[in-house]
PDB file of C-alpha atoms in Angstrom:
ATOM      1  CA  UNK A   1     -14.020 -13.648  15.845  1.00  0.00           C
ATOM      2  CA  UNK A   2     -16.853 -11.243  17.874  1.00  0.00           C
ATOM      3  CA  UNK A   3     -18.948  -9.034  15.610  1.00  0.00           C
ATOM      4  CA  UNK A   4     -17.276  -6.137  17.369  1.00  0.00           C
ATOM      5  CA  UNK A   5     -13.735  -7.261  16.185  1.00  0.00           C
ATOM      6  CA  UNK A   6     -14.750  -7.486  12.839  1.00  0.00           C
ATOM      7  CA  UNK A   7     -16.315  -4.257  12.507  1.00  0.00           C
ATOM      8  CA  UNK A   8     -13.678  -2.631  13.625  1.00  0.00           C
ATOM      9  CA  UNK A   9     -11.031  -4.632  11.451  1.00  0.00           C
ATOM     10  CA  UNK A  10     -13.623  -3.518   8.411  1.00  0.00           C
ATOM     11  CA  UNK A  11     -13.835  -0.193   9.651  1.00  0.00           C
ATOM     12  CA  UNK A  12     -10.356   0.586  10.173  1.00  0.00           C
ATOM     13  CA  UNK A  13      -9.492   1.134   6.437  1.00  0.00           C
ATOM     14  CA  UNK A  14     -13.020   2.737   5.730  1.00  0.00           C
ATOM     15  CA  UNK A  15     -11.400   5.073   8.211  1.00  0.00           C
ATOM     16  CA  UNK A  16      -7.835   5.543   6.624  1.00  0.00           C
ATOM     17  CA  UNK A  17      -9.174   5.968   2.906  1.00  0.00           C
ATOM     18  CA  UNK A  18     -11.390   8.651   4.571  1.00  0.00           C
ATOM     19  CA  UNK A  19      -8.332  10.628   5.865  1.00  0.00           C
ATOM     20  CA  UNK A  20      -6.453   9.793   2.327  1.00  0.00           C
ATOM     21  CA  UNK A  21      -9.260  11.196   0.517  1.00  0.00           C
ATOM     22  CA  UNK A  22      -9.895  14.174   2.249  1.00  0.00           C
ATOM     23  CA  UNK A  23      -6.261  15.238   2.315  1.00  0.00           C
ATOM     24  CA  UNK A  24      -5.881  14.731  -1.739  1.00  0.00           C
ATOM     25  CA  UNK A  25      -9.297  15.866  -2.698  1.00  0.00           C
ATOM     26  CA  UNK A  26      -8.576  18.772  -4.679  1.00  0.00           C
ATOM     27  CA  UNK A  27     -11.070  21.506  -4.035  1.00  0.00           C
ATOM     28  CA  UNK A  28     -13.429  23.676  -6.265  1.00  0.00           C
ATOM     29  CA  UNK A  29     -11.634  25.376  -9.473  1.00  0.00           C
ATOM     30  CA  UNK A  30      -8.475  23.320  -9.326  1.00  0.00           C
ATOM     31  CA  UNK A  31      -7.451  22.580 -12.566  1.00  0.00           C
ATOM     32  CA  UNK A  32      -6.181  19.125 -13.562  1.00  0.00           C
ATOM     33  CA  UNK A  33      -2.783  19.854 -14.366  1.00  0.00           C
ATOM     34  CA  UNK A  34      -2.494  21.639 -10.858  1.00  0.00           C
ATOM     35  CA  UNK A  35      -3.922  18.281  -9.209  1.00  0.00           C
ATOM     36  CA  UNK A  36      -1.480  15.942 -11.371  1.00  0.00           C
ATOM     37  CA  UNK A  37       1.606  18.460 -10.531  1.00  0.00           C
ATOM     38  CA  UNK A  38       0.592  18.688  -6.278  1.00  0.00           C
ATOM     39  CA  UNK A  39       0.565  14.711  -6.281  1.00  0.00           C
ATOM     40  CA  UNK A  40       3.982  14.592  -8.055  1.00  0.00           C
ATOM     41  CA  UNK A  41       5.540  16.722  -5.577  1.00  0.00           C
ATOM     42  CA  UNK A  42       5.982  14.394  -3.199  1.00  0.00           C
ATOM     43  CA  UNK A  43       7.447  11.887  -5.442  1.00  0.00           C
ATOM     44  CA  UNK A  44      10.201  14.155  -6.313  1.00  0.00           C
ATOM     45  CA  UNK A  45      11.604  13.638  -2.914  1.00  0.00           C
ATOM     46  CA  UNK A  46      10.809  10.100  -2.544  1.00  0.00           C
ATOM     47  CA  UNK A  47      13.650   8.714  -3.832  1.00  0.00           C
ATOM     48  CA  UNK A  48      16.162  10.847  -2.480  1.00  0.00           C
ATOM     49  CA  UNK A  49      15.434  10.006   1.056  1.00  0.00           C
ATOM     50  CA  UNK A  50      15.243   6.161  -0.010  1.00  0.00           C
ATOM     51  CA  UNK A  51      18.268   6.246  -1.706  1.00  0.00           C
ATOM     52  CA  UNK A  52      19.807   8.193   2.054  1.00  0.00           C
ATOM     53  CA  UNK A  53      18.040   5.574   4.328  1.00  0.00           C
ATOM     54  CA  UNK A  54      19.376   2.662   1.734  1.00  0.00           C
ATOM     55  CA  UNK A  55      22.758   3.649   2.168  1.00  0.00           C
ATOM     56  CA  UNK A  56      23.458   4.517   5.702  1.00  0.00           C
ATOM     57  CA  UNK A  57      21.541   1.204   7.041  1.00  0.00           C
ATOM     58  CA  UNK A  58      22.983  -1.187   4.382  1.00  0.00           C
ATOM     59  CA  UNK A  59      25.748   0.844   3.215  1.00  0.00           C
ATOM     60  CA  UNK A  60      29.458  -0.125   3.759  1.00  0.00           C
ATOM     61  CA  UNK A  61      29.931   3.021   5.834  1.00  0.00           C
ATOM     62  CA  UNK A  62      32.432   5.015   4.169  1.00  0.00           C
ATOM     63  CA  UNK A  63      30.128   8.216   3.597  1.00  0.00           C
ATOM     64  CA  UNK A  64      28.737   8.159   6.783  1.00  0.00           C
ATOM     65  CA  UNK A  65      30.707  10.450   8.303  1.00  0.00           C
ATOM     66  CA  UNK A  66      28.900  12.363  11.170  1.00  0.00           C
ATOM     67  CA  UNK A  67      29.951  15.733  10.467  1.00  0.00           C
ATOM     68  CA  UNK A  68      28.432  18.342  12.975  1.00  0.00           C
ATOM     69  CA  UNK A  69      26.039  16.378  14.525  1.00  0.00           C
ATOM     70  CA  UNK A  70      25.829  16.115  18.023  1.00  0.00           C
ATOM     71  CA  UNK A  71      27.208  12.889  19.571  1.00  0.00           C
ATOM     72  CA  UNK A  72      24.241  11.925  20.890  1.00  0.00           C
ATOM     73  CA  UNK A  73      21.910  11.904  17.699  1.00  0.00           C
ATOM     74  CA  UNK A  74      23.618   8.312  15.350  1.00  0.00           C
ATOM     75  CA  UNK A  75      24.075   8.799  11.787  1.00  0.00           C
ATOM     76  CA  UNK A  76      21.238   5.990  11.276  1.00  0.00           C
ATOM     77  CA  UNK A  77      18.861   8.309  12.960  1.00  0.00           C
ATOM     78  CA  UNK A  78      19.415  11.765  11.581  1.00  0.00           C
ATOM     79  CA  UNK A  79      18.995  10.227   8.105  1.00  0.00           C
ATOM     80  CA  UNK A  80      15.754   8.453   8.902  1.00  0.00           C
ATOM     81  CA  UNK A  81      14.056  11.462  10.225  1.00  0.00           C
ATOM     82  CA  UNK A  82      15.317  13.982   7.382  1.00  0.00           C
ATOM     83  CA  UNK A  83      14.559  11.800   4.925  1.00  0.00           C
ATOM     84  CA  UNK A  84      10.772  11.753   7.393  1.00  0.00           C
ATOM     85  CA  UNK A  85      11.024  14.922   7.072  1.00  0.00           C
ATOM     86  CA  UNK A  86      11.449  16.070   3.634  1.00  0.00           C
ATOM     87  CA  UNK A  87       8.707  13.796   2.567  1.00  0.00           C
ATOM     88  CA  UNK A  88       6.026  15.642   5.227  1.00  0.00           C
ATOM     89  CA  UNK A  89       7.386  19.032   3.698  1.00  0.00           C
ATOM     90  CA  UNK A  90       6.885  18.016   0.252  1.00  0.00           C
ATOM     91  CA  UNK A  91       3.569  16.789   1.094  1.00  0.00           C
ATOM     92  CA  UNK A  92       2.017  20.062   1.945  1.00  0.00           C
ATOM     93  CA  UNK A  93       2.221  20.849  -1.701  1.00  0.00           C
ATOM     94  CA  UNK A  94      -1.125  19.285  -1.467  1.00  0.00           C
ATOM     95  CA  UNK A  95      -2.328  21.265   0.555  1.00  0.00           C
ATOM     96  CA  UNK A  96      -2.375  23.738  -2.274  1.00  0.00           C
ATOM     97  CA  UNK A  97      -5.438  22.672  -4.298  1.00  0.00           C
ATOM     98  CA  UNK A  98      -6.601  20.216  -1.410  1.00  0.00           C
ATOM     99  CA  UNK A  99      -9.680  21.698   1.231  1.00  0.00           C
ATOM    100  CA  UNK A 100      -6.999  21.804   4.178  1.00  0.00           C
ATOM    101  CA  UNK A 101      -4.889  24.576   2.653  1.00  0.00           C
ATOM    102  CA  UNK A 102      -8.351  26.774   2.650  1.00  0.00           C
ATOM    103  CA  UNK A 103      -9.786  25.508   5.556  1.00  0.00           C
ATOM    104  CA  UNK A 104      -7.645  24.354   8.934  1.00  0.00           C
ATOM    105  CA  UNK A 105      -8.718  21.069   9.732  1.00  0.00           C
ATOM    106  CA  UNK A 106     -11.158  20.574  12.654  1.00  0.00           C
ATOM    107  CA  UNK A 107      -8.416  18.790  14.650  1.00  0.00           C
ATOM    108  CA  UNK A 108      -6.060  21.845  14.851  1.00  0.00           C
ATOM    109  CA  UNK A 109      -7.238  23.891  18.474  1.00  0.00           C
ATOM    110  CA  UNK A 110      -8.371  27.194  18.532  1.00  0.00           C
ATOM    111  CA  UNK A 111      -8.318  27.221  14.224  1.00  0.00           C
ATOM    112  CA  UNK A 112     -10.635  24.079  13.141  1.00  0.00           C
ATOM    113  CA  UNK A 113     -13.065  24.918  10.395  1.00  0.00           C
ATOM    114  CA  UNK A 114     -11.612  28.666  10.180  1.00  0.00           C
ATOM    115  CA  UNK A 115     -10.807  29.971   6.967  1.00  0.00           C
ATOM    116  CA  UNK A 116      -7.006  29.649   5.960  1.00  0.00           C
ATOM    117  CA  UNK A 117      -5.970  33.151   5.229  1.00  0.00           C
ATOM    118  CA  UNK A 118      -4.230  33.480   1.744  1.00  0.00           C
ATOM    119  CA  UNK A 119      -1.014  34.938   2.732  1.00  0.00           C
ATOM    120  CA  UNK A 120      -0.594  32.114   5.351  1.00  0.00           C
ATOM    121  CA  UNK A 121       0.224  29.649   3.069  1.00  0.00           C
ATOM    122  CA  UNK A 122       1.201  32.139   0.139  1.00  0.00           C
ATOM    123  CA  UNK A 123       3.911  33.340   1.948  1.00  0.00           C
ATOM    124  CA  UNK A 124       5.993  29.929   3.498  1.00  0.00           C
ATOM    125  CA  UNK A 125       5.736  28.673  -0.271  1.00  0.00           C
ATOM    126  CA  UNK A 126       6.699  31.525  -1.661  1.00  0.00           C
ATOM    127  CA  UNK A 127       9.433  31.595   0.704  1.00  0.00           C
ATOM    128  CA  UNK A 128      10.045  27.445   0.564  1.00  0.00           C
ATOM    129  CA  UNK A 129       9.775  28.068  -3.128  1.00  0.00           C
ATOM    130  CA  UNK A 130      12.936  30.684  -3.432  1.00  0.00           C
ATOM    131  CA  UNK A 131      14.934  28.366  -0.704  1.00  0.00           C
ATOM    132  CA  UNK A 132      14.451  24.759  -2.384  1.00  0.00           C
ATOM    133  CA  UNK A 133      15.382  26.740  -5.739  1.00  0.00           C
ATOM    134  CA  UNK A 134      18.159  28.386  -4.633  1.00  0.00           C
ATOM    135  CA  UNK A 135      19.379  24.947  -2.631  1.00  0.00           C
ATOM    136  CA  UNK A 136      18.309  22.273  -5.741  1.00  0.00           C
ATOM    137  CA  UNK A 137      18.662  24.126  -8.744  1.00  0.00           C
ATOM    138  CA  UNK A 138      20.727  26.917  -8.218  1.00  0.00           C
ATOM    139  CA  UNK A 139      23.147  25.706  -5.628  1.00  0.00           C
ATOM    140  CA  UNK A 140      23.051  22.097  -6.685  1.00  0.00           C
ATOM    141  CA  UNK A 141      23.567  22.853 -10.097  1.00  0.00           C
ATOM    142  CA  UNK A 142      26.243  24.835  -9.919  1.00  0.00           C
ATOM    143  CA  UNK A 143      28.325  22.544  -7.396  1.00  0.00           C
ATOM    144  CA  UNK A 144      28.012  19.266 -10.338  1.00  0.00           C
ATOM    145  CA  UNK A 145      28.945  21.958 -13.201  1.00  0.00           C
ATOM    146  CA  UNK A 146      31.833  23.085 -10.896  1.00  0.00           C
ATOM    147  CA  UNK A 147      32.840  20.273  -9.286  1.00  0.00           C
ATOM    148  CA  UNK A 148      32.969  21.877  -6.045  1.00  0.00           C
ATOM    149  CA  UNK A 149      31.116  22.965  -2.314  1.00  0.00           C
ATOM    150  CA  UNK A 150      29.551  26.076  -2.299  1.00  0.00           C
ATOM    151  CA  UNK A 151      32.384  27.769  -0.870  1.00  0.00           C
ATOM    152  CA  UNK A 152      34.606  26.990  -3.770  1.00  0.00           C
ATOM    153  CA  UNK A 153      36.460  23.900  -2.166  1.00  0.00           C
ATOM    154  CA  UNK A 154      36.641  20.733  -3.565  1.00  0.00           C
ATOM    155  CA  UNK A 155      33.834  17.797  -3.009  1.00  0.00           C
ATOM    156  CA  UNK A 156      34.963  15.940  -0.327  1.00  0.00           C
ATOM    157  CA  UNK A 157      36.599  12.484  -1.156  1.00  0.00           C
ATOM    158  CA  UNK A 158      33.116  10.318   0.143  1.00  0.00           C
ATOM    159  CA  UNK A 159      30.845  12.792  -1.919  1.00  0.00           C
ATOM    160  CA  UNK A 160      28.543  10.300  -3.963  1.00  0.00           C
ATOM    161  CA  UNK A 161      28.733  12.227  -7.377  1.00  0.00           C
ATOM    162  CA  UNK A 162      32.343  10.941  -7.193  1.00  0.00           C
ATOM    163  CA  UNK A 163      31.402   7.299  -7.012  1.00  0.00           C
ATOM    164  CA  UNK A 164      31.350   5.128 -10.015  1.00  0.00           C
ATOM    165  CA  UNK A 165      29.202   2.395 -11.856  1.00  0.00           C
ATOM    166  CA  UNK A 166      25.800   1.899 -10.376  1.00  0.00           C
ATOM    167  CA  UNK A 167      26.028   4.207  -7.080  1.00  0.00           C
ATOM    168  CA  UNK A 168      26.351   6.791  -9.532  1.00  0.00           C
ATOM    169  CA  UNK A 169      23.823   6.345 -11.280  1.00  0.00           C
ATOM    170  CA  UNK A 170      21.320   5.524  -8.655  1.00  0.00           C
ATOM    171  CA  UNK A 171      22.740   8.775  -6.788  1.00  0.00           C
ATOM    172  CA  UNK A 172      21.775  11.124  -9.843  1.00  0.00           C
ATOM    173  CA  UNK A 173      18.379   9.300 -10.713  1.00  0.00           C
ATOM    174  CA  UNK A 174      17.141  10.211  -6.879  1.00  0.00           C
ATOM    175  CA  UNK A 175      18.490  13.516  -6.529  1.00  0.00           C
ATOM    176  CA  UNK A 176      17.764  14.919 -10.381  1.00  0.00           C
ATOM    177  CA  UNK A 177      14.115  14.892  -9.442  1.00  0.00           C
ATOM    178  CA  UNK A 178      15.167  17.485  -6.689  1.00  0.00           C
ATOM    179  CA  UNK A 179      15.711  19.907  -9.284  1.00  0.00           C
ATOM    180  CA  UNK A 180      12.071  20.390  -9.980  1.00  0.00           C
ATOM    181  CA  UNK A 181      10.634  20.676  -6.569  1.00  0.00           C
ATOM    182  CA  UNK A 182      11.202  24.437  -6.107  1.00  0.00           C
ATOM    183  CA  UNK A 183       9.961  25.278  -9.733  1.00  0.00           C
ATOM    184  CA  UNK A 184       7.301  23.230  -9.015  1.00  0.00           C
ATOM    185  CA  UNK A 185       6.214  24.649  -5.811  1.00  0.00           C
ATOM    186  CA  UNK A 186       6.375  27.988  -6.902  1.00  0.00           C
ATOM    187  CA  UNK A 187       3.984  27.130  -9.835  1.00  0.00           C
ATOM    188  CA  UNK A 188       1.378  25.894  -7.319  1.00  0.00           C
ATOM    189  CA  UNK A 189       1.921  29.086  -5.291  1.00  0.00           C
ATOM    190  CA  UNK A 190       0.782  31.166  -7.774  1.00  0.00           C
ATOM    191  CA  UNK A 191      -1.861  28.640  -8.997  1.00  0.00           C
ATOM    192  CA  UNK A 192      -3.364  28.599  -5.619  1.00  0.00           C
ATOM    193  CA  UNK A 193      -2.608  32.691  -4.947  1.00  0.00           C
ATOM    194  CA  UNK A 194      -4.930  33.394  -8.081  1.00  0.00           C
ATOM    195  CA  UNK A 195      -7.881  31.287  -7.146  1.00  0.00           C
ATOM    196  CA  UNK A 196      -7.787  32.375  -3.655  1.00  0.00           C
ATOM    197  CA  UNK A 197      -7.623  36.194  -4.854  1.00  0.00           C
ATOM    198  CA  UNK A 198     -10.990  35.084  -7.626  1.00  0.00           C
ATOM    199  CA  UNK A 199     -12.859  33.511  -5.201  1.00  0.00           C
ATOM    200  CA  UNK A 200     -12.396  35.718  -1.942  1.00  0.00           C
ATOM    201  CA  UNK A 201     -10.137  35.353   0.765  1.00  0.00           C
TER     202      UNK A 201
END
């Protein structure tokens, strides 16, 4: 193996713990408990989109029932990238007491190294924080108590809170954690709203 092909193996993960670090370093003033309660956030959602992905690729089938979705996007694939996707939207939690949620990141055109202003990430949390309440532990909630969709009819016969045994289980130890992520959020809002408003905009 060339010098040149080692350096770059060796460099390669110089370079990813880099981007790690400079996407959890918490910034100035951050308090520990905000820190500890940003890097949980993700991990809320975590197991809820393993526990999706899990079932629709080695599932037996039954709840994978298509619904609205169009006929050209497979069940398989939908899950994979919500699942995707929820964990990239829980991850900007971070950016709450991390330097890229007060400073846009040099790769971004036409905003690198500008300031963040505070109501542009105030407001989407604020509003992500009243939407993931209302959906997790308002809505969600209510439909176990109840025993039924959100329009009053009852849960649908493949609805996983209907299984039994282990599924059960499993189903309610990914999804409880679900629960917390709007509270959560909205505690980092106004974390990250009061040092923004003490140290300047």
């Amino acid at each position: 193996m060339s010098m040149s092909t080692r350096t770059g193996l060796s460099s390669a993960p110089r370079g990813l713990r880099a981007v790690w670090t400079a996407a959890h370093t918490p910034v100035a003033g951050v308090p520990r408990w905000a820190t500890n309660l940003a890097y949980t956030v993700p991990f809320l959602v975590l197991p809820s989109g393993l526990w999706r992905i899990v079932t629709v690729l080695f599932g037996d089938g039954r709840n994978q029932d298509a619904g609205q979705l169009p006929s050209w996007l497979p069940v398989e694939a939908y899950v994979v990238l919500l699942s995707v996707a929820s964990e990239l939207l829980a991850f900007t939690a971070v950016g709450l007491i991390a330097a890229w949620g007060e400073v846009f990141p040099r790769w971004i055109p036409g905003l690198g190294g500008r300031r963040v202003p505070t109501s542009a990430a105030v407001i989407p949390a604020a509003f992500g924080t009243l939407a993931l309440t209302a959906v997790w532990t308002t809505i969600g909630l209510a439909t176990e108590i109840a025993g039924t969709t959100i329009q009053g009819d009852p849960l649908p016969a493949g609805y996983p809170g209907l299984g039994h045994g282990w599924s059960l289980v499993f189903f309610y130890a990914t999804y409880a954690p679900l629960v917390l992520w709007g509270p959560a959020l909205g505690v980092l809002t106004v974390a990250y709203w009061k040092r923004r408003r003490r140290n300047g905009p």
